[in-house]
Short mmCIF file of C-alpha atoms in Angstrom, two decimals:
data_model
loop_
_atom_site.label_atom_id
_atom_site.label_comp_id
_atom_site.label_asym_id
_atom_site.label_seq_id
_atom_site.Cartn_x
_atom_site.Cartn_y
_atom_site.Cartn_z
CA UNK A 10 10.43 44.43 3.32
CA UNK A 11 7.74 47.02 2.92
CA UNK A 12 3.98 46.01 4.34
CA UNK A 13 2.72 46.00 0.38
CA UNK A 14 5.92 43.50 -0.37
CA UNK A 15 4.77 41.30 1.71
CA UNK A 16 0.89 41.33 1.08
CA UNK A 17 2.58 40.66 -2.55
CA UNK A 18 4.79 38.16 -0.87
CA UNK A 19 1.61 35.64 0.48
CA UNK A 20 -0.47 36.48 -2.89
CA UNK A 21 2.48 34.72 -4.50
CA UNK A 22 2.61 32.02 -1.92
CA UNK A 23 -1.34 31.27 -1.96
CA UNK A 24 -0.79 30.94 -6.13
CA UNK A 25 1.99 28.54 -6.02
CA UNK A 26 -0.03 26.51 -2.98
CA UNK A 27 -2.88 26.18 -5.39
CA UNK A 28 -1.15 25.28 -8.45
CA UNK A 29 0.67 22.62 -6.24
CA UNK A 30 -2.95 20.96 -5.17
CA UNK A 31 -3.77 21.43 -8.65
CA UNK A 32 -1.20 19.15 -9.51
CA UNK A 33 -1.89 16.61 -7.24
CA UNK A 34 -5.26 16.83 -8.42
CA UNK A 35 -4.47 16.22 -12.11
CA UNK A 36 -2.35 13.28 -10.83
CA UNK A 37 -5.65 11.71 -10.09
CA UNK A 38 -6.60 11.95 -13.94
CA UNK A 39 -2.82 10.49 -15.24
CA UNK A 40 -3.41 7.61 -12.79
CA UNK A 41 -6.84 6.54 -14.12
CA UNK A 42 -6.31 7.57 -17.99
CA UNK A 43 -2.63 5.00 -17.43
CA UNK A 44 -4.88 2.42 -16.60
CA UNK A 45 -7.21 2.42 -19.24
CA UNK A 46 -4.49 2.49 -21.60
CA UNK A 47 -2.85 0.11 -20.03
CA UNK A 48 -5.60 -1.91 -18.93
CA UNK A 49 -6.11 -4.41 -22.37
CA UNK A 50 -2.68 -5.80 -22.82
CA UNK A 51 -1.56 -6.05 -19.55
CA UNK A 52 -4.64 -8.11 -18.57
CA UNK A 53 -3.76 -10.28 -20.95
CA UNK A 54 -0.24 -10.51 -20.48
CA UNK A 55 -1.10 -11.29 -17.24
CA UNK A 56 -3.80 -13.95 -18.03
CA UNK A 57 -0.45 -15.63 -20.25
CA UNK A 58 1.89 -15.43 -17.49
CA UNK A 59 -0.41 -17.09 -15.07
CA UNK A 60 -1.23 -19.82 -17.50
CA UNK A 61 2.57 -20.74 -18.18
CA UNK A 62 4.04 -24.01 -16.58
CA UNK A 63 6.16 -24.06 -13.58
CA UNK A 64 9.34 -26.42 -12.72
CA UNK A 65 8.10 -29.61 -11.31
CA UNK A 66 7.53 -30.19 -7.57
CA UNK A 67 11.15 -31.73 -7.21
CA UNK A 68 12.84 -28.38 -8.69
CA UNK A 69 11.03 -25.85 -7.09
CA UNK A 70 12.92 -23.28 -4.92
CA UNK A 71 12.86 -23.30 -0.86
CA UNK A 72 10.26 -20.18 -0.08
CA UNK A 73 10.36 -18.24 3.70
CA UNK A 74 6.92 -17.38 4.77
CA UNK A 75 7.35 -14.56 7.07
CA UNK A 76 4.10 -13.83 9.49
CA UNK A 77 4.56 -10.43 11.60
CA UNK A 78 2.25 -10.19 14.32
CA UNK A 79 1.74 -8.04 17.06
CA UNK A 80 -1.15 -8.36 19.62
CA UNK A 81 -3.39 -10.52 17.11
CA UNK A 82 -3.45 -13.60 19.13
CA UNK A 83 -7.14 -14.72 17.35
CA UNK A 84 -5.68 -14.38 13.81
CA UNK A 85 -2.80 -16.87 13.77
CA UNK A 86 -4.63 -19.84 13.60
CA UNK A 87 -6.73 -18.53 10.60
CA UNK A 88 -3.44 -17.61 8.93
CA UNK A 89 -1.30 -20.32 9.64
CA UNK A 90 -4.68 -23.11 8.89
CA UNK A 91 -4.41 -20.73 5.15
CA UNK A 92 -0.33 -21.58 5.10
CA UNK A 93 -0.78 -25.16 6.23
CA UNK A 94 -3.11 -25.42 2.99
CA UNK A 95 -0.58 -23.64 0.23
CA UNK A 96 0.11 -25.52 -2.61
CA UNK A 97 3.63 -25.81 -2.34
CA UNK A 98 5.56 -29.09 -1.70
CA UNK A 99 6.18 -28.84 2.03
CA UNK A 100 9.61 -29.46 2.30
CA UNK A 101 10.17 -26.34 0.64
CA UNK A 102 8.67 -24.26 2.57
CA UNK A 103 10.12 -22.45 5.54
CA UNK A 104 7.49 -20.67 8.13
CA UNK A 105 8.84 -18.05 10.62
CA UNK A 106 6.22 -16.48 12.69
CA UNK A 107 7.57 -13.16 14.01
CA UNK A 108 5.62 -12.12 17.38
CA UNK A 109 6.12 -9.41 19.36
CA UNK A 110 3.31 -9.33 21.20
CA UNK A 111 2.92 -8.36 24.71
CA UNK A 112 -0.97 -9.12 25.50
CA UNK A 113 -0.64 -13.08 25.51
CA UNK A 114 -0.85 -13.87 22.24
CA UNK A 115 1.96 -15.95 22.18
CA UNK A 116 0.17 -18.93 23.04
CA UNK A 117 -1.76 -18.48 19.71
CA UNK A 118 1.41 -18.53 18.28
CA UNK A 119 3.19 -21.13 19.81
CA UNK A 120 -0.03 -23.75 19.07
CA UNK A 121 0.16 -22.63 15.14
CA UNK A 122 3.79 -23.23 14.94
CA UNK A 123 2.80 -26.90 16.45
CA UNK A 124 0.25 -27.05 13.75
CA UNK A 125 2.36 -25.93 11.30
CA UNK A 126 5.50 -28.81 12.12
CA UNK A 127 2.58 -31.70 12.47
CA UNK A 128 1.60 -30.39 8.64
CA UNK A 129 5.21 -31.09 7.59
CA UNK A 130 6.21 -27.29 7.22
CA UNK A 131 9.39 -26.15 8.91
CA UNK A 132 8.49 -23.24 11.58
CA UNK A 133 9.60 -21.49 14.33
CA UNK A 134 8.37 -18.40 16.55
CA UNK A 135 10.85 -15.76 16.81
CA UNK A 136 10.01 -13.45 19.90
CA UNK A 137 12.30 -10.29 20.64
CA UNK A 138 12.74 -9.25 24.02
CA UNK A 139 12.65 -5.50 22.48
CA UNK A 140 10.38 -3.72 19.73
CA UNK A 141 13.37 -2.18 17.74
CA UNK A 142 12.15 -1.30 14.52
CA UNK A 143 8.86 -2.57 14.73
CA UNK A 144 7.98 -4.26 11.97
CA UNK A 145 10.71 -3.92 9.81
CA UNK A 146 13.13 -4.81 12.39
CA UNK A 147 11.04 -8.02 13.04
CA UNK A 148 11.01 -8.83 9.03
CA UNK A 149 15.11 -8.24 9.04
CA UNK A 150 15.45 -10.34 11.83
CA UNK A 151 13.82 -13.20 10.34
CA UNK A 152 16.16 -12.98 7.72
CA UNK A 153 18.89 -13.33 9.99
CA UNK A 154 17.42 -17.09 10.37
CA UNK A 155 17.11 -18.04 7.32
CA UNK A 156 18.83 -18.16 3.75
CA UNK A 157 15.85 -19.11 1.38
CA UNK A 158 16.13 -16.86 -2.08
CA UNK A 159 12.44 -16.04 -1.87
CA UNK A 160 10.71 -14.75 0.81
CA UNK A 161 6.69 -13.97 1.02
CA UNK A 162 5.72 -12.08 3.70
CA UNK A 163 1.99 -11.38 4.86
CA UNK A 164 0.03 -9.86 7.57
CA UNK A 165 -2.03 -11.71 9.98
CA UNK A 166 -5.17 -10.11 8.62
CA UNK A 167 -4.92 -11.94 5.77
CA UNK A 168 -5.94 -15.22 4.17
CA UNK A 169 -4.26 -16.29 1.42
CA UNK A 170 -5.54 -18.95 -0.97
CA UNK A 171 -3.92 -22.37 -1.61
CA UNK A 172 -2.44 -21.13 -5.48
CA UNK A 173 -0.79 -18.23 -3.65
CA UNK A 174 2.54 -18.80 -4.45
CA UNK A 175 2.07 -21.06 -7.69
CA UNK A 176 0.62 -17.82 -9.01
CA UNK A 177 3.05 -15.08 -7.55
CA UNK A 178 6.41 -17.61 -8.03
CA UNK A 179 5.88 -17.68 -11.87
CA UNK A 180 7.04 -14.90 -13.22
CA UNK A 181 9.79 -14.47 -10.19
CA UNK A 182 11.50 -17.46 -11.14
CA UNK A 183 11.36 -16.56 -15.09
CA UNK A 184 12.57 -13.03 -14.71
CA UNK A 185 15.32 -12.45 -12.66
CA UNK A 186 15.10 -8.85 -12.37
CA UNK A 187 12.27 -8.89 -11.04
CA UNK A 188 12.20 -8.06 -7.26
CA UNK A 189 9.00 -8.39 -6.17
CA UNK A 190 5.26 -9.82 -7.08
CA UNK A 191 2.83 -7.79 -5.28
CA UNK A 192 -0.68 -9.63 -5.49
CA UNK A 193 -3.93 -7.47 -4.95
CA UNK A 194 -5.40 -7.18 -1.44
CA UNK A 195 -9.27 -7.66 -1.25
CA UNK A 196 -11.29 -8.07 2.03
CA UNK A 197 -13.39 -10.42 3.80
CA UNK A 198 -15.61 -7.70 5.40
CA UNK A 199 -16.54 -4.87 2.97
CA UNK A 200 -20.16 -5.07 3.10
CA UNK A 201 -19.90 -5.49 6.98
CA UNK A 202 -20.85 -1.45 7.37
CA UNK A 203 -21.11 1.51 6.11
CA UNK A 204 -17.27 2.70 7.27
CA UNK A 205 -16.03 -0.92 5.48
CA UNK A 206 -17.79 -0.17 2.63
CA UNK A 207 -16.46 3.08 1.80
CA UNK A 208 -12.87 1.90 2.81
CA UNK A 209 -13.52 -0.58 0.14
CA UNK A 210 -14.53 1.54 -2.95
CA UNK A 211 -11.24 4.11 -1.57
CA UNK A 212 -8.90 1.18 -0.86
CA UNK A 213 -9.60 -0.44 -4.57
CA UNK A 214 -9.07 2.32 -5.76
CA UNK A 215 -5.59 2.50 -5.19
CA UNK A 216 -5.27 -1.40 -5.31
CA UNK A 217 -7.01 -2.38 -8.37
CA UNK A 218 -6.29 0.88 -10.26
CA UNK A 219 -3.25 3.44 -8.84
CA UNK A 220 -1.01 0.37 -8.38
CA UNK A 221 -1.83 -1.43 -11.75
CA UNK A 222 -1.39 2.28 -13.53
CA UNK A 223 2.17 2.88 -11.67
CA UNK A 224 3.10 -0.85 -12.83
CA UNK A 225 1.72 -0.97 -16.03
CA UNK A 226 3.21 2.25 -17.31
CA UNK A 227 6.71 1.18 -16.19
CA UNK A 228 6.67 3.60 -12.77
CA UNK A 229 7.92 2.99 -9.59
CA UNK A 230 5.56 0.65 -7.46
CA UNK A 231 4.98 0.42 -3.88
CA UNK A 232 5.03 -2.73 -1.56
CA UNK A 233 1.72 -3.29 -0.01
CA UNK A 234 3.37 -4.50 2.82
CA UNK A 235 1.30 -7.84 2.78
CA UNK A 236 0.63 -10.47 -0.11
CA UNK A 237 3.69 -10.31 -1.41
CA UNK A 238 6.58 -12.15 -2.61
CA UNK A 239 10.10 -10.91 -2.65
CA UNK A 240 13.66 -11.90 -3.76
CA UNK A 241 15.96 -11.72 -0.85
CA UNK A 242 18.79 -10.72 -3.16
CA UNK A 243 16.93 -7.44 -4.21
CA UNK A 244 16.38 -6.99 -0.52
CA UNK A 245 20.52 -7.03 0.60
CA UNK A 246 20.88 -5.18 -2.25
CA UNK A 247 18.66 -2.29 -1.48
CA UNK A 248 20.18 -2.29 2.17
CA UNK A 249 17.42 -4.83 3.96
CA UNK A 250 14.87 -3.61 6.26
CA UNK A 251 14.82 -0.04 8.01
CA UNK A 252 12.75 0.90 10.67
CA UNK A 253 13.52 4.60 10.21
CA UNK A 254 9.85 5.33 8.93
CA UNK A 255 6.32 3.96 9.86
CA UNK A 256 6.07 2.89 5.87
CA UNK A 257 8.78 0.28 5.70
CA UNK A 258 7.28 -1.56 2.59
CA UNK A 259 7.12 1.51 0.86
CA UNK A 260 10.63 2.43 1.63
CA UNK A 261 12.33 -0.73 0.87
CA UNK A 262 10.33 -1.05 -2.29
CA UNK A 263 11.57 1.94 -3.23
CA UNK A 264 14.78 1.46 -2.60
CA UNK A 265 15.16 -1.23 -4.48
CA UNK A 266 13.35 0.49 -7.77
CA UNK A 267 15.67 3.01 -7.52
CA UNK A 268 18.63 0.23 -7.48
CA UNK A 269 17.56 -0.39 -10.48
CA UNK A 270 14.64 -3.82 -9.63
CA UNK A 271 11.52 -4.27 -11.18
CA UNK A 272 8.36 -5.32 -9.86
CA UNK A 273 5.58 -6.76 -10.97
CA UNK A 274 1.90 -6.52 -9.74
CA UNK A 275 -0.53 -9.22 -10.15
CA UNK A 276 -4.56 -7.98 -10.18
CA UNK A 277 -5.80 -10.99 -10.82
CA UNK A 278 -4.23 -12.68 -8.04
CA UNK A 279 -6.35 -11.45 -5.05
CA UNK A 280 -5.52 -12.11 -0.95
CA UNK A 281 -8.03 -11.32 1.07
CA UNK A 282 -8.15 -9.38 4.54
CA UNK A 283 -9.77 -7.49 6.84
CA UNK A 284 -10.61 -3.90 6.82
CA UNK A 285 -11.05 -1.99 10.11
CA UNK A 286 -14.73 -2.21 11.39
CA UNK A 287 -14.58 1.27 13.62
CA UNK A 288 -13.48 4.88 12.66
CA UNK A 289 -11.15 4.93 15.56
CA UNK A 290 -9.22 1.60 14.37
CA UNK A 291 -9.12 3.24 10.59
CA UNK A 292 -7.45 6.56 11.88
CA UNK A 293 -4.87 4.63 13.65
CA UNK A 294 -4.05 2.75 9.92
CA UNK A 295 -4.47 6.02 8.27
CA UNK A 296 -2.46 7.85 10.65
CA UNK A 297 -0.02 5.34 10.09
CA UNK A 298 -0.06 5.39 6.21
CA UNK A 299 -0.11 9.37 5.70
CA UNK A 300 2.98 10.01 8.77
CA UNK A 301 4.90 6.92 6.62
CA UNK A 302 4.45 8.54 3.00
CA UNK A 303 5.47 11.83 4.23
CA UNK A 304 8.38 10.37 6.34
CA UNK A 305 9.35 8.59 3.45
CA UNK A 306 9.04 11.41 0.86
CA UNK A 307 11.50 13.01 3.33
CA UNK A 308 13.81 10.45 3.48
CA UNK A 309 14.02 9.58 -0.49
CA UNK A 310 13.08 12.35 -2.66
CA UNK A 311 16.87 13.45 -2.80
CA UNK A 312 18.31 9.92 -3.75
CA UNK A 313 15.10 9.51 -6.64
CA UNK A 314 16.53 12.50 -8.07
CA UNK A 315 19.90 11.52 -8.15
CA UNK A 316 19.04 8.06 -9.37
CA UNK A 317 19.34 6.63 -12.99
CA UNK A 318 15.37 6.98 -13.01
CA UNK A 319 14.14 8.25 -16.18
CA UNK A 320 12.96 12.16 -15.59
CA UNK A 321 8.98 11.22 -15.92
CA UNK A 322 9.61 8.31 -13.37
CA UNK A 323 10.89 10.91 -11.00
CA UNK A 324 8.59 13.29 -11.36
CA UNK A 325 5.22 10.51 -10.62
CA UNK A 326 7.78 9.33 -8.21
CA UNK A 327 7.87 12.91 -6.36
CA UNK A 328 4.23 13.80 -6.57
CA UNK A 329 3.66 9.61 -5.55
CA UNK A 330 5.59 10.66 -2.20
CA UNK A 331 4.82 14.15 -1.56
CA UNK A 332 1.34 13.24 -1.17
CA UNK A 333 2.03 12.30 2.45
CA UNK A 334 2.56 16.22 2.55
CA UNK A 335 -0.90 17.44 1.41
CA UNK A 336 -1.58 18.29 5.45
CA UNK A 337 0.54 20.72 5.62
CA UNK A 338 0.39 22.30 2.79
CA UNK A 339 -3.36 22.71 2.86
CA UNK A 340 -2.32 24.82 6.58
CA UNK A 341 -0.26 26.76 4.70
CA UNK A 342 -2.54 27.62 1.95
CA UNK A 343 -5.50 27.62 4.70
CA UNK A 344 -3.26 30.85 6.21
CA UNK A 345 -2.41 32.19 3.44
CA UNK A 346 -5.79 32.78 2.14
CA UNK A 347 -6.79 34.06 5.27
CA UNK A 348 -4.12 37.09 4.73
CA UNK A 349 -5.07 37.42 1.59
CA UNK A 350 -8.94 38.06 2.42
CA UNK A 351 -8.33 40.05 5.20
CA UNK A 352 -6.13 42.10 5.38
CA UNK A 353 -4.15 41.54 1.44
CA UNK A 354 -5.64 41.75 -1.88
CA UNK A 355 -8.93 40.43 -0.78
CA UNK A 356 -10.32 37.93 -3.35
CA UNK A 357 -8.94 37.51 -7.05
CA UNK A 358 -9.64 35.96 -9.99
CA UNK A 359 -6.70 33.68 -10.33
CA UNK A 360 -7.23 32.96 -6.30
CA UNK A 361 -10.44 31.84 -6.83
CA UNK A 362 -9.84 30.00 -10.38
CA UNK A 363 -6.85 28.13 -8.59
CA UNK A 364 -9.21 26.99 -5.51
CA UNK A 365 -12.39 26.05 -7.54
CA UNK A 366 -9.84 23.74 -9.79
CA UNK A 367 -8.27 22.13 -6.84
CA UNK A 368 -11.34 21.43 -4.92
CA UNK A 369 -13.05 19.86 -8.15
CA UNK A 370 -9.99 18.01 -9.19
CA UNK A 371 -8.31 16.74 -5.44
CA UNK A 372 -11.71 16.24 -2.97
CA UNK A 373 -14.36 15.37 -5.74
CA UNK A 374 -13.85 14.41 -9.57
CA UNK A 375 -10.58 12.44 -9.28
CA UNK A 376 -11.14 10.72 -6.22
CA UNK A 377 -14.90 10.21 -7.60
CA UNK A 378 -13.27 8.79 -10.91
CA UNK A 379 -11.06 6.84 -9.31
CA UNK A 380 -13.29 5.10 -6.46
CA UNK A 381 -16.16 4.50 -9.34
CA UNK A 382 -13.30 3.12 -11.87
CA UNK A 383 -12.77 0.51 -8.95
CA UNK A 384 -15.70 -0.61 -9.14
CA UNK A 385 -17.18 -1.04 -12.07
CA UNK A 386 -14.27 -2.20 -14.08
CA UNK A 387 -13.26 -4.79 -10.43
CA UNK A 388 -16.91 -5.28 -8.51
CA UNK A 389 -18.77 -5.39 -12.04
CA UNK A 390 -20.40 -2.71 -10.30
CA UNK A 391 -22.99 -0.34 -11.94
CA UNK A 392 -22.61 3.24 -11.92
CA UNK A 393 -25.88 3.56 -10.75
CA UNK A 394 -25.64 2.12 -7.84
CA UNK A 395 -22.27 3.29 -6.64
CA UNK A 396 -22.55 7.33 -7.55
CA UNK A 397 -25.82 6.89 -4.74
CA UNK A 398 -23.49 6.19 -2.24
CA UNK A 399 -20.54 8.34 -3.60
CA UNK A 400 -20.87 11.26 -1.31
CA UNK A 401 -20.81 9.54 2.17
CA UNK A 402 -17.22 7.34 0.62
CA UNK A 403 -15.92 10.94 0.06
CA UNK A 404 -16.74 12.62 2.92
CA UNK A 405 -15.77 9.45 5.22
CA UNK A 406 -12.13 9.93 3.05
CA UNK A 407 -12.04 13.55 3.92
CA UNK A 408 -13.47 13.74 7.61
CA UNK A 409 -10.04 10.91 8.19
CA UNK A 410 -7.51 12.81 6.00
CA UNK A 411 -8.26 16.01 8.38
CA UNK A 412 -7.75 13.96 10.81
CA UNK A 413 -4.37 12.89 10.12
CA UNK A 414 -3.20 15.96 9.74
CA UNK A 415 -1.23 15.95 12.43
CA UNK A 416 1.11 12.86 11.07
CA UNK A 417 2.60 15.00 7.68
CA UNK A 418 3.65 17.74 10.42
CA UNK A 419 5.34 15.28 12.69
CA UNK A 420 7.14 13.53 9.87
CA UNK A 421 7.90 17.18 8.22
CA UNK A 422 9.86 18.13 11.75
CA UNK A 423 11.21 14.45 12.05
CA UNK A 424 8.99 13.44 15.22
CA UNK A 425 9.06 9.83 15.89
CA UNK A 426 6.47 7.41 16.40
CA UNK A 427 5.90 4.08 18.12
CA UNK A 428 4.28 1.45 15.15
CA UNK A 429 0.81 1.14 16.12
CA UNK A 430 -0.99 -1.93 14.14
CA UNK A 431 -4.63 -1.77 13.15
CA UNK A 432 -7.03 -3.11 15.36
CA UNK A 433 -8.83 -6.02 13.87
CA UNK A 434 -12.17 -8.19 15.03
CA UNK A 435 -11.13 -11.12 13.26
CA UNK A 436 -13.97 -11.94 11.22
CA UNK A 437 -14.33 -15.50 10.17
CA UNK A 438 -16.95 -15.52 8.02
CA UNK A 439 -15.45 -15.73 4.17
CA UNK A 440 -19.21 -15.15 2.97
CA UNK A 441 -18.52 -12.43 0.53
CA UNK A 442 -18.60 -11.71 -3.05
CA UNK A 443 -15.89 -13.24 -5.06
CA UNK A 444 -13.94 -10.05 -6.89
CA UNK A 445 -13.63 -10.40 -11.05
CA UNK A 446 -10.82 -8.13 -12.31
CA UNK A 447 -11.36 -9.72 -15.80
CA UNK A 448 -12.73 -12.90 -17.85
CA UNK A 449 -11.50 -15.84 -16.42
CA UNK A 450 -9.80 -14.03 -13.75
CA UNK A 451 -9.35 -15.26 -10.39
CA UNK A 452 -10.97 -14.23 -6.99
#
């Protein structure tokens, strides 16, 4: 290949790079205009479903409560005190706390699983002797002990409230198809600073409006990983656990979509946690997140496309995943470039009309749209007072999604890494504002 053939070569390369962030840019704009379409009826459907009766007490299924925990020792009481207070009849409820801690938290754990059996709840501590897995291989070996049909699983982080699974167990037990009920996740700390404020406005953005648009419009749906309930048949059927990526909620949840499960995603139905309070702890989650998509994108995209998905479902499905791949290809269109202004064709119109797009669409309109959609349609926010503070969430998003870079590579090359969880200061104080998603809605 000639030296012009291959200046022609990268000019090529750079265009298809930039139509690709275009994309993934526009995706942005689908996800919030699928909301808004969505947005009336499903609200309402959702209002219905809430307000329908369940079974009495006496006919009510057996439920697992699963509680992973690693190194949280100052968290379990506040969780299990929440699960001790569930509105469930007690009998029926099975409580498996799953530590695999190695800093001496399992004295925490062993005192809330006292707690827990003086309540009337049935509950045991499972400790490994081995980290296999991490997570997921904690979660499948839970279900090794147990046989309930429905199993809810959340993080210690989180506190859920005492209607938790009257709310999430409705519309599992009236649709069997269904495989999961994701509820929202909300925080207890996002006014605590300026970093958990802006994690706030990005994370409910893809709470409150990505996942309701992906559910609503009949597309695949992630697991949250937390504040869920699940259907342990959907979960044998889709193969159980695997601890084969550092997303394993988003895998199995996929999994079992493509098996041909629904899911279903409460927004009214709000659990609230805590958000990382320093920059370091929130790279570690986001490291985390973006090395899981991509490693999940790698390990998936081929069966979604040989699935029984409908065409559009794979294609959201694909750009959904490759997301976790944006690091890498901004390197490649970051060298690219660089050949092309130096030493190539120097700068073009369609180079330049490409670039302008995909800034403006992926780093600042759609992720504005989508943070400020949040909030004023969740937080009853103004957008006065949130587009003031716009710039620092978005730089704050960008500044950590550089940061990451690194993961996309590792899972692009097939690089393992250990399961690091999120630091957390286990903040007691509930003293925040109650979230509205709509009238009558609850917090």
């Amino acid at each position: 290949m000639s030296l012009p053939q291959l200046y022609e070569f990268n000019h090529s390369i750079l265009l298809i790079c930039l139509s690709i962030h275009c994309l993934f840019g526009a995706s942005v704009f689908w996800i919030v205009g699928q909301h808004l379409r969505h947005r009336r009826r499903a609200v309402a459907a959702e209002e219905a479903l809430l307000a329908s009766p369940l079974p009495p007490d006496s006919a009510l299924p057996q439920v697992l409560i699963q509680l992973p925990t690693f190194n949280e020792g100052p968290l379990i009481g506040r969780i299990t005190n929440a699960v001790a207070n569930i509105d469930w009849p007690h009998e029926r409820l099975h409580v498996q706390i799953l530590d695999d801690s190695t800093d001496g938290s399992l004295a925490h754990s062993e005192r809330a699983v006292s707690r827990l059996r003086d309540s009337g709840i049935k509950a045991e501590l499972l400790v490994r002797s081995h980290r296999n897995g991490f997570k997921a291989g904690a979660l499948a070996e839970g279900l090794l002990c147990s046989n309930e049909r429905f199993v809810a699983i959340l993080d210690a982080d989180y506190v859920p409230e005492p209607d938790f699974l009257r709310c999430c167990m409705r519309p599992l037990l009236m649709d069997s198809n269904l495989c999961l009920v994701q509820a929202r996740c909300d925080y207890l700390n996002g006014s605590e600073n300026v970093l958990t404020y802006a994690q706030q406005r990005i994370l409910d953005g893809h709470f409150a409006v990505e996942q309701t648009a992906r559910n609503w419009s009949g597309h695949v749906m992630p697991f949250n990983g937390t504040c869920g309930i699940w259907r342990r048949d959907a979960i044998d059927d889709a193969g159980g656990w695997q601890g084969d990526t550092l997303a394993e909620d988003l895998d199995l949840s996929y999994r079992a979509q493509i098996r041909g499960w629904r899911t279903l995603f409460l927004a009214s139905v709000a659990v609230r946690g805590e958000l990382p309070t320093s920059l370091a702890s929130w790279r570690v989650q986001q490291f985390r997140w973006t090395k899981g998509f991509a490693e999940v994108g790698r390990k998936l995209l081929g069966p979604i496309w040989r699935s029984r998905l409908s065409l559009s479902q794979k294609l959201i499905s694909s750009v959904h995943l490759g997301s976790g791949m944006l690091g890498p290809l901004l390197a490649l269109t970051l060298t690219t470039a660089l050949i092309e202004f130096t030493v190539g064709r120097g700068p073009t119109w369609p180079v330049i009309a490409l670039a302008a797009l995909s800034l403006l669409e992926g780093v600042i309109v759609g992720p504005a749209l989508l943070f400020l959609t949040g909030q004023i349609l969740l937080r009853r926010s103004s957008f006065a007072s949130e587009i003031s503070r716009l710039p620092a969430v978005l730089c704050l998003q960008i500044v950590v999604g550089l940061a990451n870079f690194t993961g996309a590579l590792e899972a692009l090359f097939g690089l393992g890494t250990p399961f690091q969880r999120t630091p957390k200061d286990a903040t007691q104080s509930a003293n925040v504002n109650q979230s509205e998603y709509a009238p009558g809605a609850r917090s």
